[in-house]
Every structure is written in C-alpha cells, then in structure tokens.
Short mmCIF file of C-alpha atoms and ligand atoms in Angstrom, two decimals:
data_model
loop_
_atom_site.label_atom_id
_atom_site.label_comp_id
_atom_site.label_asym_id
_atom_site.label_seq_id
_atom_site.Cartn_x
_atom_site.Cartn_y
_atom_site.Cartn_z
CA MET A 1 118.75 91.33 62.95
CA LYS A 2 115.80 93.15 61.42
CA PHE A 3 112.53 94.00 63.20
CA LYS A 4 110.08 96.67 62.17
CA TYR A 5 109.37 97.38 65.83
CA VAL A 6 111.76 97.16 68.78
CA ILE A 7 110.67 97.88 72.36
CA VAL A 8 113.02 98.62 75.24
CA GLY A 9 111.51 97.54 78.56
CA ALA A 10 109.03 94.77 79.39
CA GLY A 11 106.94 96.79 81.85
CA LEU A 12 103.24 97.47 81.28
CA ALA A 13 104.01 100.19 78.72
CA GLY A 14 106.22 97.94 76.60
CA LEU A 15 104.01 94.86 76.92
CA THR A 16 100.84 96.72 75.93
CA LEU A 17 102.50 97.99 72.78
CA ALA A 18 103.95 94.58 71.95
CA GLU A 19 100.56 92.94 72.41
CA ARG A 20 98.86 95.42 70.07
CA ILE A 21 101.56 95.18 67.41
CA ALA A 22 101.56 91.39 67.48
CA ASN A 23 97.81 90.81 67.66
CA VAL A 24 96.32 93.74 65.74
CA LEU A 25 99.00 94.28 63.11
CA ASN A 26 100.25 90.70 63.02
CA GLU A 27 103.81 92.11 62.89
CA LYS A 28 106.91 90.78 64.59
CA VAL A 29 108.25 92.76 67.52
CA LEU A 30 111.34 92.43 69.70
CA ILE A 31 111.32 93.40 73.40
CA ILE A 32 114.66 93.96 75.13
CA GLU A 33 114.54 93.86 78.94
CA LYS A 34 117.46 94.25 81.26
CA ARG A 35 115.88 92.43 84.21
CA GLY A 36 115.46 88.65 84.28
CA HIS A 37 111.66 88.83 84.09
CA ILE A 38 108.78 90.58 82.35
CA GLY A 39 106.26 92.94 83.98
CA GLY A 40 108.60 95.73 85.10
CA ASN A 41 107.51 96.95 88.51
CA VAL A 42 104.20 95.09 88.50
CA TYR A 43 106.06 91.76 88.57
CA ASP A 44 104.83 89.34 91.25
CA SER A 45 106.09 85.86 92.16
CA TYR A 46 105.71 83.04 94.67
CA ASN A 47 108.38 83.16 97.40
CA GLU A 48 110.06 80.10 98.91
CA ASP A 49 107.08 79.52 101.21
CA GLY A 50 104.68 79.61 98.27
CA ILE A 51 103.19 83.01 99.12
CA LEU A 52 102.46 85.36 96.21
CA ILE A 53 104.33 88.63 96.74
CA HIS A 54 104.62 91.85 94.77
CA ASN A 55 108.40 92.05 94.32
CA TYR A 56 108.40 95.82 93.77
CA GLY A 57 105.87 96.86 96.39
CA PRO A 58 102.06 96.69 96.62
CA HIS A 59 100.25 97.19 93.31
CA ILE A 60 96.51 97.76 93.25
CA PHE A 61 94.77 98.24 89.92
CA HIS A 62 92.24 101.08 89.87
CA THR A 63 90.87 103.19 87.05
CA ASN A 64 87.97 105.22 85.70
CA ASP A 65 89.09 104.43 82.17
CA ARG A 66 86.64 101.77 80.99
CA GLU A 67 88.60 101.02 77.83
CA VAL A 68 91.78 100.30 79.80
CA TYR A 69 89.86 98.10 82.22
CA LEU A 70 88.26 96.13 79.38
CA TYR A 71 91.58 95.88 77.57
CA LEU A 72 93.36 94.31 80.56
CA SER A 73 90.33 92.12 81.24
CA ASN A 74 91.25 90.25 78.04
CA PHE A 75 94.25 88.88 79.90
CA THR A 76 93.02 88.34 83.45
CA LYS A 77 89.98 87.83 85.60
CA TRP A 78 89.84 90.23 88.52
CA ASN A 79 89.34 89.59 92.21
CA ASP A 80 86.76 92.14 93.30
CA PHE A 81 89.26 93.87 95.56
CA TRP A 82 88.70 97.28 97.19
CA HIS A 83 91.91 98.53 98.73
CA ARG A 84 92.00 99.78 102.34
CA VAL A 85 94.81 101.48 104.20
CA LEU A 86 95.17 102.29 107.88
CA THR A 87 97.66 104.77 109.27
CA TYR A 88 99.27 104.59 112.68
CA VAL A 89 98.96 107.94 114.49
CA ASP A 90 99.23 108.69 118.22
CA GLY A 91 98.98 104.97 119.04
CA ASN A 92 95.78 104.47 116.97
CA LEU A 93 95.09 102.97 113.58
CA VAL A 94 92.95 105.38 111.58
CA PRO A 95 91.61 105.01 108.01
CA MET A 96 93.45 106.65 105.09
CA PRO A 97 92.59 108.70 103.13
CA ILE A 98 91.07 111.24 105.50
CA THR A 99 87.36 110.60 105.93
CA VAL A 100 84.78 111.32 108.61
CA GLU A 101 85.93 108.13 110.37
CA THR A 102 89.54 109.35 110.37
CA ILE A 103 88.69 112.66 112.03
CA ASN A 104 86.46 111.00 114.62
CA LYS A 105 89.11 108.43 115.52
CA LEU A 106 91.99 110.92 115.55
CA TYR A 107 90.21 113.33 117.88
CA ASN A 108 87.93 110.91 119.72
CA LEU A 109 84.79 112.62 118.40
CA ASN A 110 81.50 111.51 116.97
CA LEU A 111 80.85 114.11 114.27
CA ASP A 112 78.59 113.65 111.27
CA CYS A 113 79.62 114.56 107.71
CA SER A 114 78.61 118.23 107.83
CA GLN A 115 80.21 118.69 111.25
CA VAL A 116 83.48 117.26 109.88
CA GLU A 117 83.27 119.68 106.96
CA LYS A 118 82.99 122.56 109.47
CA PHE A 119 85.78 121.07 111.63
CA LEU A 120 88.15 121.04 108.64
CA GLN A 121 87.08 124.48 107.38
CA GLU A 122 87.94 125.95 110.78
CA ARG A 123 91.43 124.41 110.65
CA ALA A 124 92.29 124.73 106.94
CA GLU A 125 94.78 127.51 106.22
CA GLN A 126 93.97 130.25 103.74
CA ILE A 127 96.66 129.97 101.05
CA ASP A 128 96.23 132.30 98.08
CA GLU A 129 98.41 130.40 95.67
CA VAL A 130 98.80 126.68 96.32
CA LYS A 131 102.27 125.93 94.97
CA THR A 132 103.62 122.94 96.87
CA SER A 133 102.46 119.70 98.46
CA ARG A 134 102.70 121.42 101.86
CA ASP A 135 100.26 124.10 100.64
CA VAL A 136 97.89 121.39 99.39
CA ALA A 137 97.71 119.71 102.79
CA LEU A 138 97.58 122.87 104.88
CA SER A 139 94.84 124.37 102.72
CA LYS A 140 92.70 121.24 103.04
CA VAL A 141 93.23 120.02 106.61
CA GLY A 142 95.32 122.56 108.56
CA LYS A 143 98.53 122.28 110.55
CA ASP A 144 97.70 119.60 113.14
CA ILE A 145 96.54 116.94 110.66
CA TYR A 146 99.30 117.95 108.25
CA GLU A 147 101.88 117.25 110.96
CA LYS A 148 100.26 114.02 112.12
CA ILE A 149 99.68 112.42 108.72
CA PHE A 150 101.59 114.07 105.89
CA GLU A 151 104.70 115.93 106.98
CA THR A 152 106.93 113.15 108.30
CA TYR A 153 105.64 110.44 105.95
CA THR A 154 106.48 112.66 102.99
CA LYS A 155 109.93 113.51 104.38
CA LYS A 156 110.62 109.80 104.75
CA GLN A 157 109.22 108.92 101.33
CA TRP A 158 110.99 111.66 99.36
CA GLY A 159 113.85 112.80 101.60
CA LEU A 160 112.45 116.32 101.16
CA ASP A 161 110.08 118.64 102.98
CA PRO A 162 106.58 118.67 101.38
CA GLY A 163 107.23 122.40 100.78
CA GLU A 164 109.83 121.40 98.16
CA LEU A 165 107.58 118.99 96.26
CA ASP A 166 105.09 120.09 93.69
CA THR A 167 101.36 119.85 94.33
CA SER A 168 100.91 116.55 92.47
CA VAL A 169 102.37 114.41 95.29
CA ILE A 170 100.00 115.03 98.21
CA SER A 171 97.13 115.80 95.81
CA ARG A 172 97.07 112.05 95.13
CA ILE A 173 95.43 111.64 98.54
CA PRO A 174 91.83 112.90 98.66
CA VAL A 175 90.05 114.36 101.70
CA ARG A 176 86.54 112.89 101.83
CA LEU A 177 83.64 114.43 103.68
CA ASN A 178 81.92 111.06 103.85
CA ARG A 179 82.44 107.59 105.31
CA ASP A 180 83.97 105.96 102.23
CA THR A 181 87.13 104.41 103.64
CA ARG A 182 88.30 102.75 100.41
CA TYR A 183 91.77 103.96 99.40
CA PHE A 184 90.66 104.58 95.81
CA ALA A 185 87.25 105.77 94.66
CA ASP A 186 87.67 104.71 91.01
CA LYS A 187 84.87 102.88 89.26
CA TYR A 188 86.96 99.84 88.34
CA GLN A 189 89.27 98.27 90.91
CA GLY A 190 90.72 94.82 91.29
CA MET A 191 93.55 92.42 91.72
CA PRO A 192 94.44 90.05 88.87
CA GLY A 193 93.02 86.66 89.89
CA HIS A 194 96.29 84.81 89.21
CA GLY A 195 98.61 87.76 89.72
CA TYR A 196 100.19 90.44 87.53
CA THR A 197 102.91 88.23 86.07
CA ARG A 198 100.34 85.76 84.76
CA MET A 199 98.38 88.68 83.27
CA CYS A 200 101.56 89.94 81.58
CA GLU A 201 102.40 86.47 80.25
CA ASN A 202 98.93 86.28 78.73
CA MET A 203 99.44 89.68 77.08
CA ILE A 204 102.46 88.50 75.15
CA ALA A 205 101.44 84.93 74.37
CA ASN A 206 101.92 85.44 70.65
CA LYS A 207 104.71 84.02 68.53
CA ASN A 208 105.20 87.38 66.84
CA ILE A 209 106.70 88.62 70.11
CA LYS A 210 110.34 87.82 70.84
CA ILE A 211 111.87 88.77 74.18
CA MET A 212 115.49 89.12 75.23
CA LEU A 213 115.74 89.18 79.03
CA ASN A 214 118.84 90.09 81.04
CA THR A 215 119.93 92.44 78.25
CA ASN A 216 120.69 96.12 78.43
CA TYR A 217 119.52 97.45 75.06
CA LYS A 218 122.76 99.42 74.70
CA GLU A 219 124.66 96.15 74.33
CA ILE A 220 122.86 95.15 71.16
CA ILE A 221 121.05 98.12 69.69
CA ASP A 222 123.78 98.78 67.12
CA GLN A 223 123.26 95.31 65.69
CA LEU A 224 119.53 95.84 65.13
CA HIS A 225 117.68 97.35 62.19
CA TYR A 226 114.28 98.78 62.98
CA GLU A 227 111.78 101.32 61.73
CA THR A 228 110.54 102.39 65.16
CA LEU A 229 112.07 102.05 68.61
CA PHE A 230 109.70 102.36 71.57
CA TYR A 231 111.78 103.30 74.58
CA THR A 232 110.44 102.86 78.14
CA GLY A 233 113.72 103.04 80.09
CA PRO A 234 115.20 106.14 81.77
CA THR A 235 115.62 109.03 79.35
CA ASP A 236 118.87 110.34 80.83
CA GLU A 237 120.47 106.93 80.22
CA PHE A 238 119.27 107.01 76.60
CA TYR A 239 121.14 110.30 76.08
CA ASP A 240 124.22 109.20 78.09
CA TYR A 241 123.38 111.75 80.80
CA LYS A 242 124.32 114.67 78.55
CA HIS A 243 122.17 117.14 80.55
CA GLY A 244 122.94 115.44 83.89
CA LYS A 245 121.53 112.56 85.89
CA LEU A 246 117.80 112.73 86.62
CA SER A 247 116.91 111.95 90.24
CA TYR A 248 114.60 109.10 91.08
CA ARG A 249 113.47 108.00 94.51
CA SER A 250 114.14 104.37 95.25
CA ILE A 251 112.89 101.94 97.90
CA GLN A 252 114.45 99.00 99.68
CA PHE A 253 111.81 96.34 100.12
CA GLN A 254 112.36 94.18 103.21
CA PHE A 255 110.31 90.98 103.10
CA GLU A 256 109.63 88.83 106.17
CA THR A 257 107.63 85.61 106.33
CA LEU A 258 106.01 85.01 109.69
CA ASP A 259 104.86 81.73 111.13
CA LYS A 260 101.37 82.98 111.83
CA ASN A 261 98.18 83.35 109.86
CA GLU A 262 97.76 87.11 110.09
CA PHE A 263 99.94 90.12 110.86
CA GLN A 264 97.89 93.33 110.60
CA GLU A 265 94.33 94.62 110.26
CA ALA A 266 94.57 95.94 106.70
CA PRO A 267 96.47 95.08 103.49
CA VAL A 268 98.63 98.20 104.01
CA VAL A 269 99.41 100.08 107.23
CA ASN A 270 101.23 103.42 106.97
CA TYR A 271 103.66 104.64 109.64
CA PRO A 272 103.96 108.41 109.16
CA ASN A 273 105.76 109.19 112.40
CA ASP A 274 107.28 105.98 113.77
CA TYR A 275 110.07 103.77 112.42
CA ASP A 276 112.27 104.33 109.34
CA TYR A 277 109.91 102.56 106.98
CA THR A 278 106.84 104.24 105.50
CA ARG A 279 104.45 101.33 105.28
CA ILE A 280 103.95 97.60 105.74
CA THR A 281 102.07 95.48 103.22
CA GLU A 282 100.65 92.06 104.06
CA PHE A 283 100.32 90.32 100.70
CA LYS A 284 97.71 87.71 101.58
CA LYS A 285 95.33 90.59 102.30
CA LEU A 286 95.81 91.82 98.73
CA THR A 287 95.74 88.49 96.95
CA TRP A 288 93.29 86.59 99.18
CA GLN A 289 95.65 83.63 99.19
CA ASP A 290 94.97 80.96 101.80
CA HIS A 291 98.19 80.00 103.62
CA LYS A 292 99.13 79.20 107.19
CA LYS A 293 102.07 81.63 107.09
CA THR A 294 102.04 85.28 106.04
CA THR A 295 104.57 87.49 104.21
CA ILE A 296 104.92 91.20 104.93
CA CYS A 297 107.03 93.89 103.28
CA LYS A 298 108.48 97.02 104.90
CA GLU A 299 109.40 99.91 102.58
CA PHE A 300 112.53 101.93 103.31
CA PRO A 301 112.78 104.85 100.86
CA CYS A 302 116.31 105.76 99.70
CA SER A 303 118.10 107.69 96.98
CA ASP A 304 120.27 104.97 95.48
CA GLY A 305 118.91 101.85 93.86
CA GLU A 306 116.35 100.99 91.20
CA PRO A 307 114.62 104.11 89.84
CA TYR A 308 110.99 103.95 90.99
CA TYR A 309 109.62 107.46 91.48
CA PRO A 310 110.50 110.48 89.30
CA PHE A 311 111.23 113.45 91.55
CA PRO A 312 108.51 116.13 91.32
CA THR A 313 110.72 119.13 92.08
CA LYS A 314 111.43 122.28 90.07
CA ASP A 315 115.08 121.40 89.42
CA CYS A 316 114.32 117.89 88.21
CA LYS A 317 111.56 119.11 85.94
CA ALA A 318 113.90 121.74 84.49
CA MET A 319 116.52 119.10 83.70
CA PHE A 320 113.91 116.82 82.16
CA ALA A 321 112.71 119.72 79.98
CA LEU A 322 116.19 119.77 78.38
CA TYR A 323 115.89 116.08 77.56
CA GLU A 324 112.39 116.68 76.21
CA GLU A 325 113.80 119.04 73.60
CA ASP A 326 116.02 116.19 72.35
CA MET A 327 113.17 113.68 72.52
CA LYS A 328 111.01 115.87 70.27
CA LYS A 329 113.68 115.80 67.56
CA GLU A 330 113.76 112.01 67.31
CA LYS A 331 112.11 110.70 64.16
CA ASN A 332 111.99 106.96 64.85
CA VAL A 333 112.18 106.77 68.64
CA VAL A 334 109.04 107.10 70.78
CA PHE A 335 109.39 107.60 74.54
CA LEU A 336 106.72 106.33 76.87
CA GLY A 337 106.21 105.14 80.44
CA ARG A 338 107.09 106.16 83.95
CA LEU A 339 110.86 106.30 83.42
CA ALA A 340 111.02 107.65 79.87
CA GLU A 341 108.46 110.40 80.42
CA TYR A 342 109.61 111.04 83.99
CA ARG A 343 106.01 110.97 85.20
CA TYR A 344 104.35 109.55 88.30
CA TYR A 345 102.08 107.32 86.17
CA ASN A 346 99.75 104.72 87.67
CA MET A 347 99.30 101.41 85.86
CA ASP A 348 96.09 102.45 84.11
CA ALA A 349 97.62 105.67 82.82
CA VAL A 350 100.61 103.81 81.41
CA VAL A 351 98.35 101.37 79.57
CA ARG A 352 96.27 104.28 78.28
CA ARG A 353 99.42 106.00 77.03
CA ALA A 354 100.63 102.83 75.28
CA LEU A 355 97.24 102.31 73.60
CA ASP A 356 97.30 105.92 72.39
CA VAL A 357 100.87 105.62 71.12
CA PHE A 358 99.89 102.46 69.26
CA GLY A 359 96.96 104.34 67.72
CA CYS A 360 99.13 107.15 66.36
CA ARG A 361 102.46 105.49 65.60
CA CYS A 362 101.64 102.04 64.27
CA GLN A 363 100.12 101.60 60.83
CA ALA A 364 98.03 98.60 59.83
CA PRO A 365 99.47 96.84 56.75
CA ASN A 366 97.64 97.63 53.47
P1 FAD B 401 108.42 99.93 84.38
O1 FAD B 401 107.52 98.96 85.02
O2 FAD B 401 109.47 100.60 85.21
O3 FAD B 401 109.13 99.20 83.14
C1 FAD B 401 110.28 99.70 82.49
C2 FAD B 401 111.16 98.51 82.16
O4 FAD B 401 112.30 98.97 81.40
C3 FAD B 401 111.71 97.83 83.41
O5 FAD B 401 111.37 96.46 83.40
C4 FAD B 401 113.22 98.04 83.29
O6 FAD B 401 113.99 96.97 83.80
C5 FAD B 401 113.41 98.19 81.79
N1 FAD B 401 114.65 98.90 81.43
C6 FAD B 401 115.13 100.03 81.97
N2 FAD B 401 116.31 100.36 81.41
C7 FAD B 401 116.56 99.40 80.47
C8 FAD B 401 117.65 99.17 79.57
N3 FAD B 401 118.72 100.00 79.53
N4 FAD B 401 117.60 98.09 78.74
C9 FAD B 401 116.55 97.23 78.79
N5 FAD B 401 115.49 97.41 79.64
C10 FAD B 401 115.50 98.48 80.46
N6 FAD B 401 100.40 101.89 90.04
C11 FAD B 401 99.09 101.64 90.26
O7 FAD B 401 98.25 101.84 89.38
N7 FAD B 401 98.67 101.15 91.49
C12 FAD B 401 99.53 100.91 92.52
O8 FAD B 401 99.11 100.46 93.60
C13 FAD B 401 100.92 101.17 92.29
N8 FAD B 401 101.81 100.96 93.29
C14 FAD B 401 103.13 101.20 93.06
C15 FAD B 401 104.03 100.96 94.10
C16 FAD B 401 105.38 101.19 93.90
C17 FAD B 401 106.35 100.93 95.03
C18 FAD B 401 105.85 101.67 92.63
C19 FAD B 401 107.32 101.92 92.40
C20 FAD B 401 104.95 101.90 91.60
C21 FAD B 401 103.59 101.69 91.80
N9 FAD B 401 102.66 101.89 90.78
C22 FAD B 401 101.33 101.66 91.01
C23 FAD B 401 103.06 102.38 89.46
C24 FAD B 401 103.33 101.26 88.42
O9 FAD B 401 104.38 100.42 88.88
C25 FAD B 401 103.72 101.91 87.09
O10 FAD B 401 102.70 102.75 86.64
C26 FAD B 401 104.01 100.91 85.97
O11 FAD B 401 104.69 99.78 86.41
C27 FAD B 401 104.86 101.63 84.94
O12 FAD B 401 105.12 100.79 83.83
P2 FAD B 401 106.29 101.19 82.83
O13 FAD B 401 106.26 100.16 81.76
O14 FAD B 401 106.19 102.61 82.46
O15 FAD B 401 107.63 101.12 83.70
N1 UDP B 402 101.28 110.49 101.91
C1 UDP B 402 101.43 110.90 103.22
N2 UDP B 402 100.94 110.12 104.23
C2 UDP B 402 100.30 108.95 104.00
C3 UDP B 402 100.15 108.53 102.66
C4 UDP B 402 100.65 109.32 101.64
O1 UDP B 402 102.03 111.94 103.46
O2 UDP B 402 99.87 108.27 104.95
C5 UDP B 402 101.82 111.35 100.84
C6 UDP B 402 103.28 110.98 100.49
O3 UDP B 402 103.96 112.16 100.13
C7 UDP B 402 103.12 110.07 99.30
C8 UDP B 402 101.92 110.70 98.59
O4 UDP B 402 101.07 111.18 99.65
O5 UDP B 402 104.29 110.03 98.50
C9 UDP B 402 101.16 109.80 97.66
O6 UDP B 402 100.72 108.64 98.38
P1 UDP B 402 100.41 107.27 97.65
O7 UDP B 402 99.81 106.34 98.62
O8 UDP B 402 99.66 107.55 96.39
O9 UDP B 402 101.90 106.80 97.28
P2 UDP B 402 102.45 105.60 96.39
O10 UDP B 402 101.52 104.43 96.60
O11 UDP B 402 102.48 106.12 95.00
O12 UDP B 402 103.80 105.38 96.96
#
C-alpha cells in the first residue's frame, strides 16, 4: 500500500496533522491506531447509564494560543466552562490553586490580598537555586502549606518525593495573590459542546483520511510505502528499547455510577493526604449533562499500565536524550506528541506542535 503520509497514533497530535494534510493539501493520509477508538487520551464516551465520561481522566481545554483555539473551534462549539477544583485538607474543602480564599479557609483567617502576600512571604523559604518541585513549593508557600497540599499528593501521583522531580511539575500550579479561584487563568477555556470524541470525528471527516484501528503500526509498517511517517507513539518502542525502557506514570481510573443527582461540590476534588487516590472527578459537573444519576472517577496512580505521564526526573531525561540523538538522524520520520517527545504537553500545546510540524514538513502540491 502506498501513502505519501502515514501517521501513527490517532490522538490530538495525529488527528490535527491528518486534518491539515487532508483538507489543506487535499492529499491522502493513513492513520494507524492501536486502540479501538480515535482521540487518544481525550477520548470520551457515554457509559451504560448514558452519562458522558472522559475515559482517560478529566480533560479541560484551556489556552492562551488564539490560533489553536480558533482552529479547534472549526470542529466544535464550546460550553463556556471555567474549571474549579477543591482540595480536602484538615477536614475542609479549600480552593485550588492557592488563592487568598485558600489561605483564609486553611487557617481560619480573614486576610485581604496584601495581607496574604505578607503571610506567604513570612513563610516562604529562601532557596538560592530552585532545582526541584520541592524547592518550587517551599520557596513560594513554605513548609506547612507544602506539607498540607503538595508533598503527599505528589508522592501519590508520581511515586517519588517532590525533591526528585524537576521544577516543571509543581510549577504547573500557580500561587495567586487574589481571589480568582478558577483552576486555569488562560484566556480561552471550554468544554466541547458534544464532547471530545465528536470534535475529533469532525476533524477527520474527510475521505482523504483512512484509519486502521486496533492495529499496532509494527504489524504492518513493512508493507507500507510512504514519504513521511509522523510518529506519536512512545519513542522507546519505536527503537525497540535499544537505550532502555522510558518510565511513564500510569493511572487506574475507577468509575462508579451513583443513584443520586450530585456527589461533590466541584467538578474535581483533590485528596492530598487521605485515601490512595489523588482526586475524584464528577463528570456531569464538567459536561453540564442533565441526568438523574451521576458518574464519578477515582484516580489511582501506578507504575504499570498505559503510559500517561512522562517522568520528569534527571535519569529519565538522560535516557530520552539518547533517543533524541537517534530521532535527529531520521530523514523521513517526524516525532511529535506527549509520548514521542516525552513531554508533559497539554492539549493546546500538542495541537500547536502539530500545526507547526505541518507548516514545516508538508508541502502544498505545485
Ligand atoms: P495521545 O493522546 O497519547 O495519543 C497517542 C496515540 O498513539 C494513542 O491513541 C495511542 O494508542 C497510539 N499509539 C501508541 N503506540 C502505538 C502503536 N505502537 N501503534 C499504533 N498506535 C499507537 N491536557 C489538557 O490540556 N487539559 C487537561 O485537563 C488534561 N488532563 C489530562 C488528564 C490526564 C489523566 C492525562 C493523562 C492527560 C491530560 N491532558 C490534559 C493531556 C492530554 O491528554 C494530552 O496533551 C493529549 O492527549 C496528547 O495527545 P497526543 O496525540 O500527543 O497523545
Ligand atoms: N499537585 C499537588 N497537589 C494538588 C494538585 C497538584 O501536589 O492538589 C502537584 C502534583 O505533583 C501534580 C502537579 O502538581 O502532578 C500538577 O498538577 P495538575 O493538576 O496540573 O496535574 P494533572 O492534571 O496534569 O494530573
């Protein structure tokens, strides 16, 4: 079989590229996907009770990249959703990320914004060189808040002490000296009106795009002729683990449908210090679906299972650097996405990367 373009992986990276190739270049493209569905980790579906769930954990779209927002808006309308998270500490539910409200609730105070700034300055530790996620938290909020909110959650999530993780992990969570309790402050935020899977289906509704589901690309790649292969799967698998197996953190998602209208006060509640799970999502609060029952999902992080999170440690980065040397030598293979680039990408960043790759690697016909 001959295709000018072949894509491995039907996640957002692969689908964005396929959409551009099919619609802008009017070229045929083959996507090979080992799962039985498109969308990668943004896949959502209706469960047996008819409740829309995110099969691979809660996904909230947020970006400051206007072009990415407008691009995806071609394929979905958005519910005007602003994500909120509460975290369960010392028997109270307090807003995450840390805001003036969080400090007041945690310590039973009634401080204004400048008083909270002073409160945190007095507690923040002086760290000359911030090298780890532990340093990030201690230098912003001090030991007590670090222990209450970050230390145990991070140990559960990663199986490692925050002192072993690079700064990028806890830096994802801002500390706000105001009363903005939204989880993300980005300019554009939303939830696809009919879900992510519908958005993804709309992206590839073009007869130039052929998809093979339930197929590991290794089973058929030798029978294909292509000019360019876009690879969005794990890089170590591509190279048959020649430099070793890259570590990914996985999660077991435990879904429960309850015979009641509502379960919790916010779409997501974090449990830093109690239970073995890190957080509970209640999907109706993300999707605004009307239903007399409600489905929740508990997340139990683990090391074995589907690769979800690349590990931001020194050793893992060093191993990936060896693979990167090989990747650079490839002439007709382009690596992109969370697995292939071993990067903690959000959805918007993956779409941005795919649009950029399209811009440099795909030529319009003369
Ligand atoms: P993927 O979605 O992983 O797609 C890669 C595809 O390649 C998969 O479908 C896989 O099956 C396929 N594949 C792998 N190996 C092979 C093979 N050998 N042959 C064929 N196919 C193969 N981002 C946000 O912006 N907001 C959020 O709220 C958010 N929440 C998240 C929550 C969780 C629990 C997780 C894990 C991620 C979250 N993300 C979130 C990140 C988001 O999921 C990713 O940015 C995005 O899905 C990455 O797309 P991708 O195409 O790079 O990878
Ligand atoms: N984190 C934490 N406590 C929380 C929330 C997050 O310690 O209540 C840390 C944890 O290490 C986590 C990181 O901050 O992995 C990033 O959090 P985010 O909510 O962005 O995680 P994701 O949604 O990507 O799993």
